[in-house]
Coordinates of C-alpha atoms in Angstrom, one line a residue:
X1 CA 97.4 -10.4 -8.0
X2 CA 94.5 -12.7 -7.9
X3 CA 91.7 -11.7 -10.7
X4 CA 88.4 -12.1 -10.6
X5 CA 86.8 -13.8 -13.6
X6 CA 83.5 -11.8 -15.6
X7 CA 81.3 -15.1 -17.3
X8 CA 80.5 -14.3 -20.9
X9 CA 76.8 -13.2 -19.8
X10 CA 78.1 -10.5 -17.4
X11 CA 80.6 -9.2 -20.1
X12 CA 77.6 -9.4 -22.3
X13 CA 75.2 -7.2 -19.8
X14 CA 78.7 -4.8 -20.1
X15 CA 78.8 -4.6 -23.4
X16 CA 75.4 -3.5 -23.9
X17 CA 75.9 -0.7 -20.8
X18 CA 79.4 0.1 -22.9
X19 CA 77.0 0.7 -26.3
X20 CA 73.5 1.7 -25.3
X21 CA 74.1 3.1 -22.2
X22 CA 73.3 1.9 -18.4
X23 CA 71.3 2.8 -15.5
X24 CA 70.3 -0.5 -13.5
X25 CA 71.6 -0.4 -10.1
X26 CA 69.8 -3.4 -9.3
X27 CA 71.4 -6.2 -11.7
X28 CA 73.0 -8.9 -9.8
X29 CA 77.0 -10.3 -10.6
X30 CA 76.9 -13.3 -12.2
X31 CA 80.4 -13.3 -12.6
X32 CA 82.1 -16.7 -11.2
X33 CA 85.5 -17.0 -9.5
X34 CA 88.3 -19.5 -10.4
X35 CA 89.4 -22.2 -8.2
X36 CA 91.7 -20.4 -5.6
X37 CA 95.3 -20.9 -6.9
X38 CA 94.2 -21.0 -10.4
X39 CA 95.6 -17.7 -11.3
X40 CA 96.4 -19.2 -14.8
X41 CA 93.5 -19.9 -15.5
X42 CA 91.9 -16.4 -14.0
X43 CA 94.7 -14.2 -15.7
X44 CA 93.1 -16.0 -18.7
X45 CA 89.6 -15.3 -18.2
X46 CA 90.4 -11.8 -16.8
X47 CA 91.8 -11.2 -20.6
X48 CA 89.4 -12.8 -22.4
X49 CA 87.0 -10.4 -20.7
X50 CA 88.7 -6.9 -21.4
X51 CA 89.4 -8.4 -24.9
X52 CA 85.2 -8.9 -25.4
X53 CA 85.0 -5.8 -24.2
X54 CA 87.5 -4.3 -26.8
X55 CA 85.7 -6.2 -29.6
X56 CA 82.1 -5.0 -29.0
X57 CA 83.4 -1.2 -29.1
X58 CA 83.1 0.6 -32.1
X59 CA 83.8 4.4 -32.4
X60 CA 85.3 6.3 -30.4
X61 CA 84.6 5.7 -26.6
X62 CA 84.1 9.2 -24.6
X63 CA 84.9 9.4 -21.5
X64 CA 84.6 12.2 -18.8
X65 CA 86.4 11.9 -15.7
X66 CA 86.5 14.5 -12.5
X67 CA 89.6 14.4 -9.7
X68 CA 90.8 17.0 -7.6
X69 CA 92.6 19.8 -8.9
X70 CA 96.1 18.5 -6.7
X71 CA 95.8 15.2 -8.6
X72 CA 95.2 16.5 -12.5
X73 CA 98.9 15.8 -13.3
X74 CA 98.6 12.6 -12.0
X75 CA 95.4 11.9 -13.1
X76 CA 96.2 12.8 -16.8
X77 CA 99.9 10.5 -16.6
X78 CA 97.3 7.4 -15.5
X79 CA 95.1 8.3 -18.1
X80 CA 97.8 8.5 -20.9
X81 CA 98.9 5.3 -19.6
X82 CA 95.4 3.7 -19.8
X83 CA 95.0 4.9 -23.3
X84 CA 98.8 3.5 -24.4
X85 CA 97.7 -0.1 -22.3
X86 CA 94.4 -0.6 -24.7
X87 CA 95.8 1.4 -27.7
X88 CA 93.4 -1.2 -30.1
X89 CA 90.7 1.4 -28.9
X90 CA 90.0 5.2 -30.2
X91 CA 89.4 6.7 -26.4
X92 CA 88.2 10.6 -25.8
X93 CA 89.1 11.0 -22.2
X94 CA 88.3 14.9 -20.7
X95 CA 89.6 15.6 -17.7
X96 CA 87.9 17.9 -15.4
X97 CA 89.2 19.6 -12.0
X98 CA 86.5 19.1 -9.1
X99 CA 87.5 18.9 -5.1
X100 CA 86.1 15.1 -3.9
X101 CA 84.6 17.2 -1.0
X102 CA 82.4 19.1 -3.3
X103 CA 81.4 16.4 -6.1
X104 CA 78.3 15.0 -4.4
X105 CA 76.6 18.5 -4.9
X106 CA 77.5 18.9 -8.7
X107 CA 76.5 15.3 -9.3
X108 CA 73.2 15.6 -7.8
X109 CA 72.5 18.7 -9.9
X110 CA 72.0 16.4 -12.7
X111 CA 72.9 13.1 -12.1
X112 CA 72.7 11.8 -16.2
X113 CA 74.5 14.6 -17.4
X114 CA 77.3 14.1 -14.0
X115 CA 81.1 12.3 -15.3
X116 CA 81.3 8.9 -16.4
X117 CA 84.2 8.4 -13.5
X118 CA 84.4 10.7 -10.2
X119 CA 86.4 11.0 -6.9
X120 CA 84.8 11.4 -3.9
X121 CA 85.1 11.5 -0.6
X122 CA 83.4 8.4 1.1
X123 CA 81.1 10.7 3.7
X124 CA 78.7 11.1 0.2
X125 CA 77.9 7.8 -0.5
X126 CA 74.5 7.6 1.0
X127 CA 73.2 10.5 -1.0
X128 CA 74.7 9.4 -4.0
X129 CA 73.7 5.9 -4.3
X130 CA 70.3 7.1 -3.1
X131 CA 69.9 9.2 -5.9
X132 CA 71.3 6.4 -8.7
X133 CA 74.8 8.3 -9.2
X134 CA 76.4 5.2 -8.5
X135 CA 77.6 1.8 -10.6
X136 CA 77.6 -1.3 -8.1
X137 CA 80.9 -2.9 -8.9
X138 CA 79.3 -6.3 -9.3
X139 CA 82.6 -7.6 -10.6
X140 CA 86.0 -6.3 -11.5
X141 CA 88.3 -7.1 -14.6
X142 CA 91.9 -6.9 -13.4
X143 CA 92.0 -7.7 -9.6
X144 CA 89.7 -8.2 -6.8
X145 CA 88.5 -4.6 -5.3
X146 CA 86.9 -6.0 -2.4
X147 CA 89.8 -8.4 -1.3
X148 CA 92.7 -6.3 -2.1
X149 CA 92.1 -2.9 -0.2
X150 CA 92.1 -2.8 3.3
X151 CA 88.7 -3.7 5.3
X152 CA 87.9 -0.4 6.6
X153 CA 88.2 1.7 2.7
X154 CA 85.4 -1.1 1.6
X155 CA 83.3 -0.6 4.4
X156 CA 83.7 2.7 3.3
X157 CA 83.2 2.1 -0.4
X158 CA 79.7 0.4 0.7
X159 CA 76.0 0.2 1.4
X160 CA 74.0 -2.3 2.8
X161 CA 76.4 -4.6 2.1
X162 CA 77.2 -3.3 -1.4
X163 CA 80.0 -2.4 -3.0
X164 CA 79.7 0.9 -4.8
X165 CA 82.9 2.3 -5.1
X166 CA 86.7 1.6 -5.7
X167 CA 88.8 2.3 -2.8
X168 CA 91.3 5.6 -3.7
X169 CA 93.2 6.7 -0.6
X170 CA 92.2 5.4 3.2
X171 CA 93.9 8.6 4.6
X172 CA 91.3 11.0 4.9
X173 CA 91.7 12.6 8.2
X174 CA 93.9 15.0 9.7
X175 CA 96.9 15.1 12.3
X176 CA 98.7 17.3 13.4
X177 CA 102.1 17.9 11.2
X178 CA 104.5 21.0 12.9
X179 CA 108.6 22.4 12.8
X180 CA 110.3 20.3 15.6
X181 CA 112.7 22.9 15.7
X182 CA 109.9 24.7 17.7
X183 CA 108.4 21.7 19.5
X184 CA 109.7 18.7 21.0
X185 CA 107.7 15.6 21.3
X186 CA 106.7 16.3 24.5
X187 CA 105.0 20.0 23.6
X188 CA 102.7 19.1 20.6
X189 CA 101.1 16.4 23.1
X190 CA 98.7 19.6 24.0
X191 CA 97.8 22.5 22.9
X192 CA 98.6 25.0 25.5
X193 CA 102.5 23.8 25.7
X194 CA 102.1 24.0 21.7
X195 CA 100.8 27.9 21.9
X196 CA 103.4 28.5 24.6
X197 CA 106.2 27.7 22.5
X198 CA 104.8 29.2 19.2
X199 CA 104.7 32.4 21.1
X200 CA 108.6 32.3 21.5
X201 CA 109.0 31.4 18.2
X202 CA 107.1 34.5 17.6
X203 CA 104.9 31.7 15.0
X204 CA 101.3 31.2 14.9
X205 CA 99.2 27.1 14.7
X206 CA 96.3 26.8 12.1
X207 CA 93.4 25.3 11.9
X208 CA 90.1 25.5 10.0
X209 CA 87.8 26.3 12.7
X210 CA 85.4 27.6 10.4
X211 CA 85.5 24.6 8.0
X212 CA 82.5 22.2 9.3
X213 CA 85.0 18.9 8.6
X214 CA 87.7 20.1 11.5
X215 CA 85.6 22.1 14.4
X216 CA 83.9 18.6 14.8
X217 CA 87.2 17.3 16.5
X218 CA 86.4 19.6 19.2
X219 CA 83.1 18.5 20.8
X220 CA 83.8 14.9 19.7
X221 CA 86.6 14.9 21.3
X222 CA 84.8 16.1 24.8
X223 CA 82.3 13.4 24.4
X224 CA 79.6 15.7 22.5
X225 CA 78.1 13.2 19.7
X226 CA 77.0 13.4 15.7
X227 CA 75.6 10.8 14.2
X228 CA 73.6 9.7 11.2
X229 CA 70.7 8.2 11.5
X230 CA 69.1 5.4 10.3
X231 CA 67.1 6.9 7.2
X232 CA 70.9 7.6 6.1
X233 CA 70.2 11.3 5.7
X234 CA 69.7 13.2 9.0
X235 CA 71.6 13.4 11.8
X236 CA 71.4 13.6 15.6
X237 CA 73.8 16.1 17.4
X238 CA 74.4 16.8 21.3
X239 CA 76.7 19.8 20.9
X240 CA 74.1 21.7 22.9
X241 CA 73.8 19.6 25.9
X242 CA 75.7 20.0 28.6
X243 CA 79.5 20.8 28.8
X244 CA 78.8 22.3 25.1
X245 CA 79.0 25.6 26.2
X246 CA 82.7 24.5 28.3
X247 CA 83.7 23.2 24.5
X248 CA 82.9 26.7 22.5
X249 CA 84.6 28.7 24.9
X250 CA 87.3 26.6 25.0
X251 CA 87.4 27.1 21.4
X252 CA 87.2 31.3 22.0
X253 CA 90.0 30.7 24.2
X254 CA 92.3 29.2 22.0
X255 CA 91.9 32.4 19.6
X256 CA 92.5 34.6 22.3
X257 CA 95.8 33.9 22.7
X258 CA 96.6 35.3 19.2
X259 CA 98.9 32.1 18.3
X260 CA 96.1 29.7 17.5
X261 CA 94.8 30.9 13.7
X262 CA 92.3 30.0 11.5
X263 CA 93.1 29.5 8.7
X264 CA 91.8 27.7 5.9
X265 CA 93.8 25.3 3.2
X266 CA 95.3 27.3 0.9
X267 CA 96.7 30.4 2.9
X268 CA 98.1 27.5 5.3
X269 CA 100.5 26.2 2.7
X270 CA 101.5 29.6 1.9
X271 CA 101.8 30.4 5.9
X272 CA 104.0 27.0 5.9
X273 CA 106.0 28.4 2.7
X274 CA 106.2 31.7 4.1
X275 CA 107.6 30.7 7.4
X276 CA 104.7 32.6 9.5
X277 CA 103.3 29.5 10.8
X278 CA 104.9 26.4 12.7
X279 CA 102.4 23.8 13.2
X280 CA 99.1 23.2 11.5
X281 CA 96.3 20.4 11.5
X282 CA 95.7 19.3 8.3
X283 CA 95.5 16.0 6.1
X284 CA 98.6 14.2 4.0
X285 CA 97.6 16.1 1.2
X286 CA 99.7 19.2 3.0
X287 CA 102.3 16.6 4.1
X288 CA 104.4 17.6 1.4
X289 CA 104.8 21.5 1.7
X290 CA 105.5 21.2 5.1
X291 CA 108.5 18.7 4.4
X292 CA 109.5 21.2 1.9
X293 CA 109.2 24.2 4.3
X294 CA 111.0 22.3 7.4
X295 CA 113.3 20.1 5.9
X296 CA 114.4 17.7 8.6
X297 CA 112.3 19.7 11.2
X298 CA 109.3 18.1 9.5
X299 CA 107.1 16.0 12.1
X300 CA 103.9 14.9 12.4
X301 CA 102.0 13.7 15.3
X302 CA 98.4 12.7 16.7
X303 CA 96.0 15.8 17.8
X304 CA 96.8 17.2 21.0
X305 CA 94.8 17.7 24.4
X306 CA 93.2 21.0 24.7
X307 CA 91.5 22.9 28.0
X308 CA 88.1 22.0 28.6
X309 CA 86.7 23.9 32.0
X310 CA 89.6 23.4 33.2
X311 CA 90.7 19.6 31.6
X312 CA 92.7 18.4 29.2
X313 CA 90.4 16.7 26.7
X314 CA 91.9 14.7 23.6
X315 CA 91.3 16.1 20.6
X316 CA 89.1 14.0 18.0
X317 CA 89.3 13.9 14.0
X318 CA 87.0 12.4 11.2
X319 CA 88.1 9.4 9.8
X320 CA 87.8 8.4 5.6
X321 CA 88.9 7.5 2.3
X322 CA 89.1 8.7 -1.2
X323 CA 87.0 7.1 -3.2
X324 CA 86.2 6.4 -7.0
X325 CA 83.1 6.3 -8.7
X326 CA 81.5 4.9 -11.9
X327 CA 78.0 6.7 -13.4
X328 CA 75.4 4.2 -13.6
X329 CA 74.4 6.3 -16.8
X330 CA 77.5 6.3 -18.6
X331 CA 77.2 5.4 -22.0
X332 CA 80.4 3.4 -21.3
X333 CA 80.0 1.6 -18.1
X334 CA 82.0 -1.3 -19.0
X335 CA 85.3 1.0 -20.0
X336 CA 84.3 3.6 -16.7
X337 CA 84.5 0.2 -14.6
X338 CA 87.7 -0.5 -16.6
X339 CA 89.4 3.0 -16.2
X340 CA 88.4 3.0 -12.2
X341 CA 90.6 0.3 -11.5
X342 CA 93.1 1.7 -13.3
X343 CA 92.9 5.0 -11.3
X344 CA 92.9 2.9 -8.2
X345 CA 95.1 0.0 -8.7
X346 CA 97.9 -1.1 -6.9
X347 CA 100.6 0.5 -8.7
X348 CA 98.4 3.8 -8.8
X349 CA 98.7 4.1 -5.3
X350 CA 101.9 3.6 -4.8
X351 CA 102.7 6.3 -7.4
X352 CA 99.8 8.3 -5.9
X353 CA 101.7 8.3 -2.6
X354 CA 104.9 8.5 -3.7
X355 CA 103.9 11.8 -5.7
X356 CA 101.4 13.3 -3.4
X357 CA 102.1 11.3 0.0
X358 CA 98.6 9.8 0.2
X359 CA 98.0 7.3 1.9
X360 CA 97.2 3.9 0.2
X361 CA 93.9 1.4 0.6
X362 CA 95.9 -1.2 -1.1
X363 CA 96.9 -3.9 1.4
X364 CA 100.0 -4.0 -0.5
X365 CA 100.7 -0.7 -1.2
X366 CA 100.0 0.5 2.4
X367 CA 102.0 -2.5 4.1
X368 CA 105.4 -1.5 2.3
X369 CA 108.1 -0.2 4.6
X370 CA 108.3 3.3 2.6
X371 CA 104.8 4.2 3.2
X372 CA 105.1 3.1 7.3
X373 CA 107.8 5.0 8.2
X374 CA 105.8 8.3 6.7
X375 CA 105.3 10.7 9.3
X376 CA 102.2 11.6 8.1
X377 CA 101.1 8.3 8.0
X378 CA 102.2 7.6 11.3
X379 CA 100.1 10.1 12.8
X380 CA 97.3 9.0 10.8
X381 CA 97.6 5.5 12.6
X382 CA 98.0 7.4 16.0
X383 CA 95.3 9.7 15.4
X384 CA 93.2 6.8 14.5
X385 CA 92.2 5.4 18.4
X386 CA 90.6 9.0 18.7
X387 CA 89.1 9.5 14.7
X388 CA 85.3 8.7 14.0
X389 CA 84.4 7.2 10.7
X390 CA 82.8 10.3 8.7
X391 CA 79.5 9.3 8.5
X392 CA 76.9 12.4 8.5
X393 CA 73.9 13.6 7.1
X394 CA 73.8 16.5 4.3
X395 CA 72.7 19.3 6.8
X396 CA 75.2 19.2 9.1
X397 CA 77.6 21.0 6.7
X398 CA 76.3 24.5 6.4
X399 CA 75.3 25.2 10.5
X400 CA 78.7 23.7 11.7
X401 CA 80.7 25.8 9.3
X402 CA 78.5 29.0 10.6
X403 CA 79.6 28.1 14.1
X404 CA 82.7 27.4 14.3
X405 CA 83.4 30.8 12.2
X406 CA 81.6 32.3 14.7
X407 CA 83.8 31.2 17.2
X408 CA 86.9 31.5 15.3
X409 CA 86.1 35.4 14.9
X410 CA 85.5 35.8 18.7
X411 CA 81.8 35.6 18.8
X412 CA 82.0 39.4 17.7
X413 CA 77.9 40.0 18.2
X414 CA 78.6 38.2 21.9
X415 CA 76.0 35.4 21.2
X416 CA 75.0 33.9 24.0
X417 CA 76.8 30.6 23.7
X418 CA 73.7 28.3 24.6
X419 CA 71.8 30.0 21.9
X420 CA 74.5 29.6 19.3
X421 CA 74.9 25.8 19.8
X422 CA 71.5 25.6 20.0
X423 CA 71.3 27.1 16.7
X424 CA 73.3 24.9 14.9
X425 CA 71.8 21.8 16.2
X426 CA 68.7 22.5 15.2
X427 CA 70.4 23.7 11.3
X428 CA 72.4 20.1 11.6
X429 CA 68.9 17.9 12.7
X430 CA 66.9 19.4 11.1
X431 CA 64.5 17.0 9.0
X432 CA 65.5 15.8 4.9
X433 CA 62.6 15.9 2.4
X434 CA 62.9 12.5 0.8
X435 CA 61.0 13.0 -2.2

């Protein structure tokens, strides 16, 4: 693994973010990189850095860390590891539990006072290094972040061409994973052969209509855009314009036939446990409790086709990675920098994946045979010609989410459907005070 070499006045500027604390996003890496081939040489320099860094800590270094309540086991096993690696050091890591989809929102509440590392998921960047929550990873002590993850989980991991971020997962998106007991191959390629045979199987197919992240993949999918515009904060949508109104009653029609559910993430995996439901769309992070449920029935595939006025029309998806972050205000920067490549490393990764089935950013890690030939992960890739990268301003959460519940209840005050998309568009472009 090829390391990238700190000089002695970056580890310096680190020491002094590791002891007095540090908020300068704007300092420059003035690290250097070994000849290529040199790894000698780097390993060496990669060492001599951590070990400056061990002996200009004194005390006790307090960290704070937040990951997802699925990952707190392994989250603590990495941390116990990271303590035992640099066991020279007195380290007070807390572990909290906070959902990457929601940590942008507690952050920004009070950025100083936010964790000293943080997952996230890679849709928050914008607001996050707007408002100084994040450490620029100007240079790395054990390998090379930006050269050893794949290209699209930097991209991710970045603004205006810098690197903000460690690359976590580069699997955040959803598929479609179902019982092929119920299903063949040929069935979950739409949706209405997929509801016809769930009706025989007396079984019901979830999704989280009402969650803002999945109704998307409808009018994506029918050609109806969202984007973020340039300011990085507001967004232009065109689910109102014409053939919206064909999508949302699409959508209505889909929970007429009382086989197609909403349901959100938790009651799905105890639906899958509990045998009531046979197909859901969902991300790898419910991989694994439908393996368990279906045994060798397990399967995963792309999103289907649905009926569109009378059309199939492919179903879209978001696209996005799992990210980690460092507090620009952490009294420890240097250690926070430290511990985030430990959380994300290679060998993290692969355990991640083999614990939790996530899918890996490391080139590596992703490009063994065990992780290609997971269904999941498979679907992922196939799902991937039809996924958008999630890139959208703050308000299109909240008038999304109140739409698609709408429509997953039935439109029960009979809305007229022009005025309920035109409704939410105006919620999701609606204009950001930048103050």
């Amino acid at each position: 693994m090829r390391k990238k070499v700190l000089s002695l006045t970056l580890v310096a500027a680190m020491m002094a973010g590791c002891l007095a604390g540090c908020g300068n996003a704007d300092s420059k890496d003035e690290g250097t990189t070994a000849a290529a081939g040199d790894s000698t040489t780097q390993a060496a320099a990669s060492d001599d850095a951590i070990q400056n860094l061990i002996d200009a800590t004194t005390g006790t270094v307090d960290l704070s860390v937040w990951a997802s309540e699925e990952d707190q086991d392994l989250t603590t096993q990495v941390i116990e590891e990271f303590k035992k690696k640099y066991s020279d050091v007195d380290f007070n890591i807390t572990l909290g539990a906070e959902s990457e989809s929601k940590a942008k929102d507690d952050i920004l509440v009070d950025v100083e006072a936010a964790p000293d590392v943080f997952a996230f998921a890679d849709d928050q960047i914008n607001e996050l290094v707007k408002a100084g929550a994040l450490q620029p990873v100007q240079a790395t002590y054990t390998f090379d972040v930006a050269n050893e993850n794949v290209a699209a989980s930097i991209e991710a991991a970045s603004v205006d061409g810098t690197l903000y971020a460690y690359p976590m997962t580069a699997d955040n998106g959803y598929f479609m994973f179902y019982d092929s007991s119920v299903f063949t191959e040929d069935d979950v390629q739409s949706m209405d052969a997929m509801i016809e045979a769930a009706k025989k199987a007396n079984k019901k197919i979830a999704m989280n209509v009402s969650d803002a992240w999945y109704v998307y993949s409808f009018f994506q999918g029918a050609g109806l855009d969202l984007t973020l515009n340039d300011d990085g904060l507001t967004n232009t949508c065109t689910w109102n314009q014409a053939g919206g109104t064909d999508v949302a009653q699409a959508i209505l029609d889909l929970f007429k036939t009382g086989v197609f559910v909403d349901m959100d993430d938790p009651t799905q995996a105890t639906a899958i446990a509990e045998g009531t439901i046979c197909a859901a769309v969902n991300g790898t992070w419910r991989a694994a409790d439908a393996a368990a449920a279906w045994g060798e029935n397990y399967a995963a595939a792309k999103l289907p086709t649905y009926t569109v006025a009378g059309k199939q029309v492919q179903m879209a998806s978001f696209s996005g990675c799992k990210l980690i972050g460092v507090n620009p205000h952490s009294k420890n920067v240097g250690w926070s920098m430290l511990l985030a490549e430990y959380l994300t490393s290679e060998d993290t990764q692969v355990t991640r994946f083999k614990q939790r089935g996530l899918g890996p950013s490391n080139i590596n890690a992703s490009e063994s045979d065990e992780v290609k030939a997971d269904p999941a992960i498979s679907a992922l890739a196939a799902q991937a010609a039809y996924a958008t990268p999630q890139r959208v301003g703050g308000n299109y959460w909240t008038p999304a989410e109140t739409l698609g519940s709408i429509l997953a209840q039935g439109n029960p005050d009979g809305t007229d459907l022009q005025k309920l998309l035109d409704n939410a568009v105006e919620g999701i472009d609606a204009p950001v005070s930048q103050e």
